[in-house]
Amino acid sequence: MASITLTPSEKEIQTFVQQYEQALTPSKNPYIRYFFKLPQASVSIYTSGKVLLQGEVAERYASFFGYQVRPVASGQNFPMIGTDEVGNGSYFGGLAVVASFVTPDQHDFLRKLGVGDSKTLTDQKIRQLAPLLKERIQHQALLLSPSKYNEIIGERYNAVSVKVALHNQAIFLLLQKGVQPEKIVIDAFTSAQNYDKYLKNEANHFSNPVSLEEKAEGKYLAVAVSSIIARDLFLENLENMGRELGYQLPSGAGTASDKVASQILRAYGIQGLNFCAKLHFKNTEKAKKMLER
């Protein structure tokens, strides 16, 4: 969790208070003038004039006061590949994996666009950013459709090994384009030991070492770019399949997914779900039971 202390001007403080007035929360600390509970961060403005920002996205709110995110010299101040996947936790839609190659001279461009952890960005913002990133950043995108996912899960792959295969293939294909990264980072979805175990089953290999790091999309711009492009690809696929079936397919795996799944099941049978959903999720059985009522 990031923790940042700043001493902005009174004018900057008042501007911040006005902008985030709805997030103002009472504080029992007599030395705190204003306390804000914001998405994934908190901001305390003290009577001394100091401002304390804490949380996963503290840097994002600190930038309001002119705070500059400092590049991690050992982490991303050189050419690197970062990968991320989207769709793993969603019943509807495929599995999108993207590998992106980012160089230090692109950092300013990315920061000015507001590239960061895609989980802090709205889907609307992601749809705006993705075309700009795809145009400027070398990347390799892969999309495993739900029908193909259903075909291979349980026979050749499990939910983890299929992601190992996709991340490895995206990196392999990007390296084939001639990029020369000094580091390759995968947003960790399993242990390095598990990754290496499943990697042995893959046909394509490369000699570059790979690091698996948790919450890498918030640490490395290359991973953040991949996260945004992957989310855009996933959303586009979801929209296209929904349009073809005549239903709005929700993201995630909640009760909204159960309801739509039961409607598709009634209209098209299990073949309809096989086309647009990951059948091994519990939502499939829930949708079947909804039809029985």
Tab-separated table of N, CA, C and O in Angstrom, residues 51-150:
chain	number	residue	atom	x	y	z
A	51	VAL	N	-0.623	16.799	3.831
A	51	VAL	CA	-1.638	15.923	3.239
A	51	VAL	C	-1.059	14.510	3.163
A	51	VAL	O	0.006	14.302	2.595
A	52	LEU	N	-1.769	13.549	3.755
A	52	LEU	CA	-1.344	12.151	3.739
A	52	LEU	C	-2.281	11.363	2.843
A	52	LEU	O	-3.496	11.332	3.063
A	53	LEU	N	-1.697	10.723	1.820
A	53	LEU	CA	-2.481	9.909	0.886
A	53	LEU	C	-2.041	8.454	1.039
A	53	LEU	O	-0.841	8.154	0.975
A	54	GLN	N	-3.000	7.561	1.244
A	54	GLN	CA	-2.685	6.148	1.437
A	54	GLN	C	-3.611	5.273	0.609
A	54	GLN	O	-4.770	5.619	0.393
A	55	GLY	N	-3.081	4.140	0.170
A	55	GLY	CA	-3.914	3.196	-0.575
A	55	GLY	C	-3.261	2.726	-1.849
A	55	GLY	O	-2.178	3.175	-2.232
A	56	GLU	N	-3.967	1.805	-2.536
A	56	GLU	CA	-3.434	1.200	-3.759
A	56	GLU	C	-3.207	2.227	-4.870
A	56	GLU	O	-2.290	2.094	-5.665
A	57	VAL	N	-4.078	3.232	-4.948
A	57	VAL	CA	-3.962	4.229	-6.030
A	57	VAL	C	-3.666	5.616	-5.467
A	57	VAL	O	-4.108	6.628	-6.025
A	58	ALA	N	-2.926	5.673	-4.359
A	58	ALA	CA	-2.593	6.967	-3.735
A	58	ALA	C	-1.900	7.908	-4.710
A	58	ALA	O	-2.156	9.119	-4.721
A	59	GLU	N	-1.023	7.356	-5.560
A	59	GLU	CA	-0.279	8.192	-6.513
A	59	GLU	C	-1.218	8.914	-7.471
A	59	GLU	O	-0.950	10.038	-7.893
A	60	ARG	N	-2.304	8.244	-7.814
A	60	ARG	CA	-3.264	8.846	-8.752
A	60	ARG	C	-3.859	10.121	-8.167
A	60	ARG	O	-3.982	11.141	-8.848
A	61	TYR	N	-4.245	10.093	-6.886
A	61	TYR	CA	-4.818	11.280	-6.250
A	61	TYR	C	-3.729	12.300	-5.908
A	61	TYR	O	-3.979	13.501	-5.915
A	62	ALA	N	-2.513	11.813	-5.636
A	62	ALA	CA	-1.400	12.715	-5.340
A	62	ALA	C	-1.037	13.562	-6.562
A	62	ALA	O	-0.561	14.699	-6.425
A	63	SER	N	-1.292	13.010	-7.760
A	63	SER	CA	-0.984	13.752	-8.985
A	63	SER	C	-1.812	15.029	-9.087
A	63	SER	O	-1.449	15.972	-9.789
A	64	PHE	N	-2.943	15.078	-8.370
A	64	PHE	CA	-3.784	16.289	-8.325
A	64	PHE	C	-2.976	17.464	-7.791
A	64	PHE	O	-3.164	18.610	-8.207
A	65	PHE	N	-2.064	17.174	-6.858
A	65	PHE	CA	-1.234	18.223	-6.244
A	65	PHE	C	0.116	18.380	-6.951
A	65	PHE	O	1.031	19.008	-6.425
A	66	GLY	N	0.238	17.779	-8.151
A	66	GLY	CA	1.470	17.918	-8.918
A	66	GLY	C	2.505	16.851	-8.631
A	66	GLY	O	3.627	16.914	-9.118
A	67	TYR	N	2.112	15.837	-7.841
A	67	TYR	CA	3.046	14.751	-7.528
A	67	TYR	C	3.343	13.954	-8.785
A	67	TYR	O	2.444	13.590	-9.529
A	68	GLN	N	4.625	13.707	-9.039
A	68	GLN	CA	5.042	12.951	-10.213
A	68	GLN	C	5.365	11.523	-9.813
A	68	GLN	O	6.105	11.292	-8.866
A	69	VAL	N	4.783	10.562	-10.546
A	69	VAL	CA	5.120	9.156	-10.301
A	69	VAL	C	6.543	8.929	-10.771
A	69	VAL	O	6.874	9.178	-11.927
A	70	ARG	N	7.380	8.491	-9.865
A	70	ARG	CA	8.780	8.276	-10.230
A	70	ARG	C	8.978	6.894	-10.822
A	70	ARG	O	8.533	5.910	-10.231
A	71	PRO	N	9.641	6.793	-11.972
A	71	PRO	CA	9.887	5.478	-12.542
A	71	PRO	C	10.748	4.661	-11.586
A	71	PRO	O	11.662	5.186	-10.973
A	72	VAL	N	10.448	3.385	-11.492
A	72	VAL	CA	11.267	2.500	-10.672
A	72	VAL	C	12.478	2.111	-11.500
A	72	VAL	O	12.384	1.345	-12.458
A	73	ALA	N	13.646	2.671	-11.141
A	73	ALA	CA	14.847	2.492	-11.957
A	73	ALA	C	15.153	1.037	-12.205
A	73	ALA	O	15.504	0.639	-13.302
A	74	SER	N	15.024	0.211	-11.173
A	74	SER	CA	15.347	-1.191	-11.334
A	74	SER	C	14.205	-1.972	-11.951
A	74	SER	O	14.334	-3.136	-12.285
A	75	GLY	N	13.033	-1.336	-12.061
A	75	GLY	CA	11.857	-2.061	-12.502
A	75	GLY	C	11.438	-1.834	-13.934
A	75	GLY	O	11.054	-2.769	-14.611
A	76	GLN	N	11.481	-0.582	-14.410
A	76	GLN	CA	10.954	-0.360	-15.762
A	76	GLN	C	11.692	0.719	-16.543
A	76	GLN	O	11.212	1.166	-17.570
A	77	ASN	N	12.826	1.135	-16.068
A	77	ASN	CA	13.557	2.176	-16.788
A	77	ASN	C	14.428	1.589	-17.896
A	77	ASN	O	15.585	1.970	-18.075
A	78	PHE	N	13.880	0.651	-18.619
A	78	PHE	CA	14.555	0.016	-19.753
A	78	PHE	C	13.478	-0.701	-20.573
A	78	PHE	O	12.343	-0.864	-20.107
A	79	PRO	N	13.792	-1.135	-21.790
A	79	PRO	CA	12.775	-1.802	-22.606
A	79	PRO	C	12.301	-3.097	-21.953
A	79	PRO	O	13.122	-3.908	-21.513
A	80	MET	N	10.983	-3.284	-21.895
A	80	MET	CA	10.478	-4.493	-21.268
A	80	MET	C	9.148	-4.940	-21.872
A	80	MET	O	8.435	-4.154	-22.495
A	81	ILE	N	8.856	-6.219	-21.684
A	81	ILE	CA	7.577	-6.800	-22.089
A	81	ILE	C	6.767	-7.061	-20.823
A	81	ILE	O	7.288	-7.572	-19.833
A	82	GLY	N	5.503	-6.683	-20.863
A	82	GLY	CA	4.596	-6.973	-19.759
A	82	GLY	C	3.344	-7.641	-20.300
A	82	GLY	O	2.873	-7.289	-21.387
A	83	THR	N	2.820	-8.628	-19.574
A	83	THR	CA	1.608	-9.315	-20.040
A	83	THR	C	0.533	-9.317	-18.970
A	83	THR	O	0.802	-9.244	-17.780
A	84	ASP	N	-0.713	-9.415	-19.424
A	84	ASP	CA	-1.849	-9.517	-18.508
A	84	ASP	C	-2.989	-10.204	-19.236
A	84	ASP	O	-3.011	-10.243	-20.481
A	85	GLU	N	-3.935	-10.747	-18.469
A	85	GLU	CA	-5.099	-11.400	-19.082
A	85	GLU	C	-6.381	-10.848	-18.488
A	85	GLU	O	-6.393	-10.373	-17.353
A	86	VAL	N	-7.452	-10.920	-19.267
A	86	VAL	CA	-8.771	-10.455	-18.838
A	86	VAL	C	-9.803	-11.495	-19.274
A	86	VAL	O	-9.693	-12.061	-20.363
A	87	GLY	N	-10.789	-11.720	-18.422
A	87	GLY	CA	-11.874	-12.641	-18.755
A	87	GLY	C	-11.864	-13.903	-17.927
A	87	GLY	O	-12.822	-14.682	-17.968
A	88	ASN	N	-10.826	-14.096	-17.153
A	88	ASN	CA	-10.682	-15.318	-16.374
A	88	ASN	C	-11.824	-15.502	-15.374
A	88	ASN	O	-12.293	-16.616	-15.158
A	89	GLY	N	-12.299	-14.397	-14.784
A	89	GLY	CA	-13.346	-14.494	-13.772
A	89	GLY	C	-14.746	-14.233	-14.290
A	89	GLY	O	-15.699	-14.167	-13.514
A	90	SER	N	-14.878	-14.095	-15.602
A	90	SER	CA	-16.184	-13.803	-16.190
A	90	SER	C	-16.779	-15.052	-16.831
A	90	SER	O	-16.107	-15.756	-17.587
A	91	TYR	N	-18.039	-15.322	-16.525
A	91	TYR	CA	-18.721	-16.486	-17.099
A	91	TYR	C	-18.879	-16.328	-18.610
A	91	TYR	O	-18.542	-17.218	-19.379
A	92	PHE	N	-19.379	-15.168	-19.016
A	92	PHE	CA	-19.525	-14.900	-20.444
A	92	PHE	C	-18.222	-14.331	-20.999
A	92	PHE	O	-17.479	-13.648	-20.291
A	93	GLY	N	-17.975	-14.585	-22.260
A	93	GLY	CA	-16.799	-14.022	-22.925
A	93	GLY	C	-15.609	-14.962	-22.908
A	93	GLY	O	-15.546	-15.918	-22.136
A	94	GLY	N	-14.666	-14.646	-23.772
A	94	GLY	CA	-13.469	-15.471	-23.889
A	94	GLY	C	-12.399	-15.066	-22.898
A	94	GLY	O	-12.648	-14.365	-21.917
A	95	LEU	N	-11.189	-15.513	-23.181
A	95	LEU	CA	-10.033	-15.192	-22.347
A	95	LEU	C	-9.042	-14.424	-23.223
A	95	LEU	O	-8.533	-14.957	-24.208
A	96	ALA	N	-8.823	-13.150	-22.897
A	96	ALA	CA	-7.931	-12.291	-23.682
A	96	ALA	C	-6.592	-12.144	-22.966
A	96	ALA	O	-6.556	-11.823	-21.782
A	97	VAL	N	-5.515	-12.389	-23.685
A	97	VAL	CA	-4.162	-12.223	-23.143
A	97	VAL	C	-3.368	-11.337	-24.088
A	97	VAL	O	-3.398	-11.531	-25.305
A	98	VAL	N	-2.666	-10.346	-23.530
A	98	VAL	CA	-1.881	-9.408	-24.341
A	98	VAL	C	-0.482	-9.259	-23.762
A	98	VAL	O	-0.313	-9.179	-22.541
A	99	ALA	N	0.508	-9.252	-24.646
A	99	ALA	CA	1.893	-8.936	-24.279
A	99	ALA	C	2.250	-7.631	-24.972
A	99	ALA	O	1.993	-7.473	-26.170
A	100	SER	N	2.828	-6.669	-24.240
A	100	SER	CA	3.196	-5.363	-24.809
A	100	SER	C	4.659	-5.054	-24.550
A	100	SER	O	5.184	-5.364	-23.479
A	101	PHE	N	5.283	-4.427	-25.540
A	101	PHE	CA	6.693	-4.037	-25.442
A	101	PHE	C	6.763	-2.525	-25.294
A	101	PHE	O	6.344	-1.777	-26.181
A	102	VAL	N	7.251	-2.081	-24.139
A	102	VAL	CA	7.304	-0.643	-23.831
A	102	VAL	C	8.741	-0.226	-23.551
A	102	VAL	O	9.465	-0.911	-22.823
A	103	THR	N	9.150	0.904	-24.129
A	103	THR	CA	10.490	1.448	-23.922
A	103	THR	C	10.401	2.736	-23.096
A	103	THR	O	9.345	3.392	-23.074
A	104	PRO	N	11.484	3.126	-22.405
A	104	PRO	CA	11.439	4.321	-21.548
A	104	PRO	C	10.994	5.592	-22.265
A	104	PRO	O	10.353	6.455	-21.659
A	105	ASP	N	11.309	5.722	-23.560
A	105	ASP	CA	10.921	6.940	-24.284
A	105	ASP	C	9.406	7.029	-24.506
A	105	ASP	O	8.893	8.062	-24.943
A	106	GLN	N	8.680	5.957	-24.187
A	106	GLN	CA	7.216	5.969	-24.327
A	106	GLN	C	6.508	6.252	-22.999
A	106	GLN	O	5.298	6.421	-22.971
A	107	HIS	N	7.270	6.320	-21.904
A	107	HIS	CA	6.670	6.487	-20.582
A	107	HIS	C	5.873	7.785	-20.456
A	107	HIS	O	4.758	7.785	-19.923
A	108	ASP	N	6.417	8.891	-20.943
A	108	ASP	CA	5.714	10.181	-20.831
A	108	ASP	C	4.397	10.148	-21.584
A	108	ASP	O	3.369	10.625	-21.085
A	109	PHE	N	4.427	9.591	-22.777
A	109	PHE	CA	3.215	9.462	-23.599
A	109	PHE	C	2.145	8.665	-22.850
A	109	PHE	O	0.973	9.062	-22.786
A	110	LEU	N	2.565	7.570	-22.244
A	110	LEU	CA	1.617	6.703	-21.529
A	110	LEU	C	1.062	7.384	-20.289
A	110	LEU	O	-0.136	7.288	-19.996
A	111	ARG	N	1.911	8.080	-19.559
A	111	ARG	CA	1.452	8.742	-18.339
A	111	ARG	C	0.504	9.898	-18.649
A	111	ARG	O	-0.445	10.156	-17.909
A	112	LYS	N	0.781	10.613	-19.748
A	112	LYS	CA	-0.110	11.710	-20.131
A	112	LYS	C	-1.491	11.200	-20.528
A	112	LYS	O	-2.494	11.887	-20.343
A	113	LEU	N	-1.533	9.991	-21.057
A	113	LEU	CA	-2.817	9.375	-21.408
A	113	LEU	C	-3.580	8.916	-20.162
A	113	LEU	O	-4.783	8.682	-20.207
A	114	GLY	N	-2.843	8.766	-19.061
A	114	GLY	CA	-3.469	8.275	-17.829
A	114	GLY	C	-3.441	6.776	-17.711
A	114	GLY	O	-4.272	6.175	-17.018
A	115	VAL	N	-2.476	6.162	-18.402
A	115	VAL	CA	-2.361	4.703	-18.351
A	115	VAL	C	-1.931	4.274	-16.951
A	115	VAL	O	-0.968	4.772	-16.393
A	116	GLY	N	-2.664	3.350	-16.398
A	116	GLY	CA	-2.338	2.798	-15.087
A	116	GLY	C	-3.052	1.481	-14.938
A	116	GLY	O	-3.426	0.853	-15.928
A	117	ASP	N	-3.269	1.046	-13.738
A	117	ASP	CA	-3.987	-0.187	-13.469
A	117	ASP	C	-5.386	-0.099	-14.078
A	117	ASP	O	-6.178	0.766	-13.722
A	118	SER	N	-5.721	-1.014	-15.006
A	118	SER	CA	-7.011	-0.937	-15.700
A	118	SER	C	-8.190	-1.110	-14.749
A	118	SER	O	-9.308	-0.720	-15.056
A	119	LYS	N	-7.943	-1.699	-13.569
A	119	LYS	CA	-9.029	-1.892	-12.603
A	119	LYS	C	-9.522	-0.560	-12.040
A	119	LYS	O	-10.608	-0.483	-11.480
A	120	THR	N	-8.722	0.497	-12.152
A	120	THR	CA	-9.137	1.812	-11.666
A	120	THR	C	-9.765	2.651	-12.786
A	120	THR	O	-10.202	3.761	-12.540
A	121	LEU	N	-9.825	2.105	-14.005
A	121	LEU	CA	-10.375	2.835	-15.148
A	121	LEU	C	-11.756	2.302	-15.496
A	121	LEU	O	-12.013	1.102	-15.384
A	122	THR	N	-12.632	3.182	-15.931
A	122	THR	CA	-13.958	2.749	-16.372
A	122	THR	C	-13.829	2.061	-17.730
A	122	THR	O	-12.860	2.286	-18.469
A	123	ASP	N	-14.830	1.235	-18.063
A	123	ASP	CA	-14.818	0.569	-19.370
A	123	ASP	C	-14.831	1.597	-20.497
A	123	ASP	O	-14.205	1.400	-21.543
A	124	GLN	N	-15.540	2.707	-20.279
A	124	GLN	CA	-15.589	3.767	-21.296
A	124	GLN	C	-14.193	4.342	-21.552
A	124	GLN	O	-13.791	4.548	-22.698
A	125	LYS	N	-13.438	4.577	-20.466
A	125	LYS	CA	-12.081	5.111	-20.590
A	125	LYS	C	-11.169	4.100	-21.287
A	125	LYS	O	-10.336	4.477	-22.124
A	126	ILE	N	-11.341	2.834	-20.966
A	126	ILE	CA	-10.526	1.789	-21.590
A	126	ILE	C	-10.780	1.727	-23.093
A	126	ILE	O	-9.845	1.603	-23.883
A	127	ARG	N	-12.043	1.859	-23.480
A	127	ARG	CA	-12.374	1.814	-24.918
A	127	ARG	C	-11.787	3.012	-25.665
A	127	ARG	O	-11.507	2.935	-26.861
A	128	GLN	N	-11.597	4.126	-24.944
A	128	GLN	CA	-10.980	5.314	-25.551
A	128	GLN	C	-9.463	5.152	-25.670
A	128	GLN	O	-8.861	5.539	-26.680
A	129	LEU	N	-8.851	4.580	-24.633
A	129	LEU	CA	-7.392	4.457	-24.599
A	129	LEU	C	-6.856	3.364	-25.524
A	129	LEU	O	-5.804	3.525	-26.142
A	130	ALA	N	-7.569	2.247	-25.600
A	130	ALA	CA	-7.051	1.077	-26.312
A	130	ALA	C	-6.620	1.351	-27.763
A	130	ALA	O	-5.526	0.947	-28.159
A	131	PRO	N	-7.436	2.049	-28.576
A	131	PRO	CA	-7.006	2.302	-29.961
A	131	PRO	C	-5.707	3.111	-30.036
A	131	PRO	O	-4.867	2.865	-30.917
A	132	LEU	N	-5.521	4.061	-29.119
A	132	LEU	CA	-4.303	4.877	-29.093
A	132	LEU	C	-3.094	4.012	-28.731
A	132	LEU	O	-2.009	4.165	-29.302
A	133	LEU	N	-3.291	3.109	-27.797
A	133	LEU	CA	-2.199	2.223	-27.371
A	133	LEU	C	-1.852	1.218	-28.461
A	133	LEU	O	-0.672	0.957	-28.723
A	134	LYS	N	-2.864	0.658	-29.100
A	134	LYS	CA	-2.620	-0.343	-30.154
A	134	LYS	C	-1.859	0.267	-31.330
A	134	LYS	O	-1.080	-0.414	-31.987
A	135	GLU	N	-2.100	1.568	-31.543
A	135	GLU	CA	-1.432	2.258	-32.655
A	135	GLU	C	0.040	2.549	-32.349
A	135	GLU	O	0.894	2.457	-33.229
A	136	ARG	N	0.352	2.865	-31.095
A	136	ARG	CA	1.693	3.330	-30.736
A	136	ARG	C	2.600	2.259	-30.107
A	136	ARG	O	3.826	2.368	-30.170
A	137	ILE	N	2.010	1.247	-29.480
A	137	ILE	CA	2.788	0.272	-28.716
A	137	ILE	C	2.803	-1.084	-29.419
A	137	ILE	O	1.748	-1.616	-29.785
A	138	GLN	N	3.997	-1.646	-29.593
A	138	GLN	CA	4.100	-2.982	-30.169
A	138	GLN	C	3.514	-3.990	-29.183
A	138	GLN	O	3.872	-4.010	-28.001
A	139	HIS	N	2.612	-4.825	-29.661
A	139	HIS	CA	1.959	-5.776	-28.774
A	139	HIS	C	1.514	-7.014	-29.544
A	139	HIS	O	1.512	-7.026	-30.771
A	140	GLN	N	1.151	-8.023	-28.791
A	140	GLN	CA	0.589	-9.242	-29.365
A	140	GLN	C	-0.636	-9.615	-28.549
A	140	GLN	O	-0.547	-9.832	-27.340
A	141	ALA	N	-1.782	-9.649	-29.196
A	141	ALA	CA	-3.033	-9.959	-28.512
A	141	ALA	C	-3.542	-11.338	-28.936
A	141	ALA	O	-3.491	-11.688	-30.118
A	142	LEU	N	-4.020	-12.115	-27.967
A	142	LEU	CA	-4.615	-13.425	-28.238
A	142	LEU	C	-5.981	-13.488	-27.564
A	142	LEU	O	-6.148	-13.000	-26.445
A	143	LEU	N	-6.949	-14.078	-28.258
A	143	LEU	CA	-8.280	-14.250	-27.679
A	143	LEU	C	-8.709	-15.699	-27.844
A	143	LEU	O	-8.824	-16.208	-28.960
A	144	LEU	N	-8.928	-16.362	-26.717
A	144	LEU	CA	-9.443	-17.729	-26.726
A	144	LEU	C	-10.952	-17.647	-26.589
A	144	LEU	O	-11.463	-17.201	-25.563
A	145	SER	N	-11.670	-18.050	-27.632
A	145	SER	CA	-13.134	-17.945	-27.615
A	145	SER	C	-13.724	-18.925	-26.602
A	145	SER	O	-13.096	-19.943	-26.276
A	146	PRO	N	-14.938	-18.651	-26.104
A	146	PRO	CA	-15.563	-19.568	-25.150
A	146	PRO	C	-15.697	-20.992	-25.704
A	146	PRO	O	-15.450	-21.964	-24.975
A	147	SER	N	-16.080	-21.131	-26.967
A	147	SER	CA	-16.255	-22.475	-27.535
A	147	SER	C	-14.942	-23.248	-27.564
A	147	SER	O	-14.901	-24.444	-27.265
A	148	LYS	N	-13.848	-22.566	-27.914
A	148	LYS	CA	-12.529	-23.212	-27.914
A	148	LYS	C	-12.084	-23.501	-26.489
A	148	LYS	O	-11.502	-24.564	-26.213
A	149	TYR	N	-12.363	-22.570	-25.591
A	149	TYR	CA	-12.047	-22.748	-24.166
A	149	TYR	C	-12.735	-24.007	-23.640
A	149	TYR	O	-12.115	-24.856	-22.984
A	150	ASN	N	-14.035	-24.158	-23.944
A	150	ASN	CA	-14.804	-25.319	-23.480
A	150	ASN	C	-14.284	-26.622	-24.082
A	150	ASN	O	-14.336	-27.677	-23.444
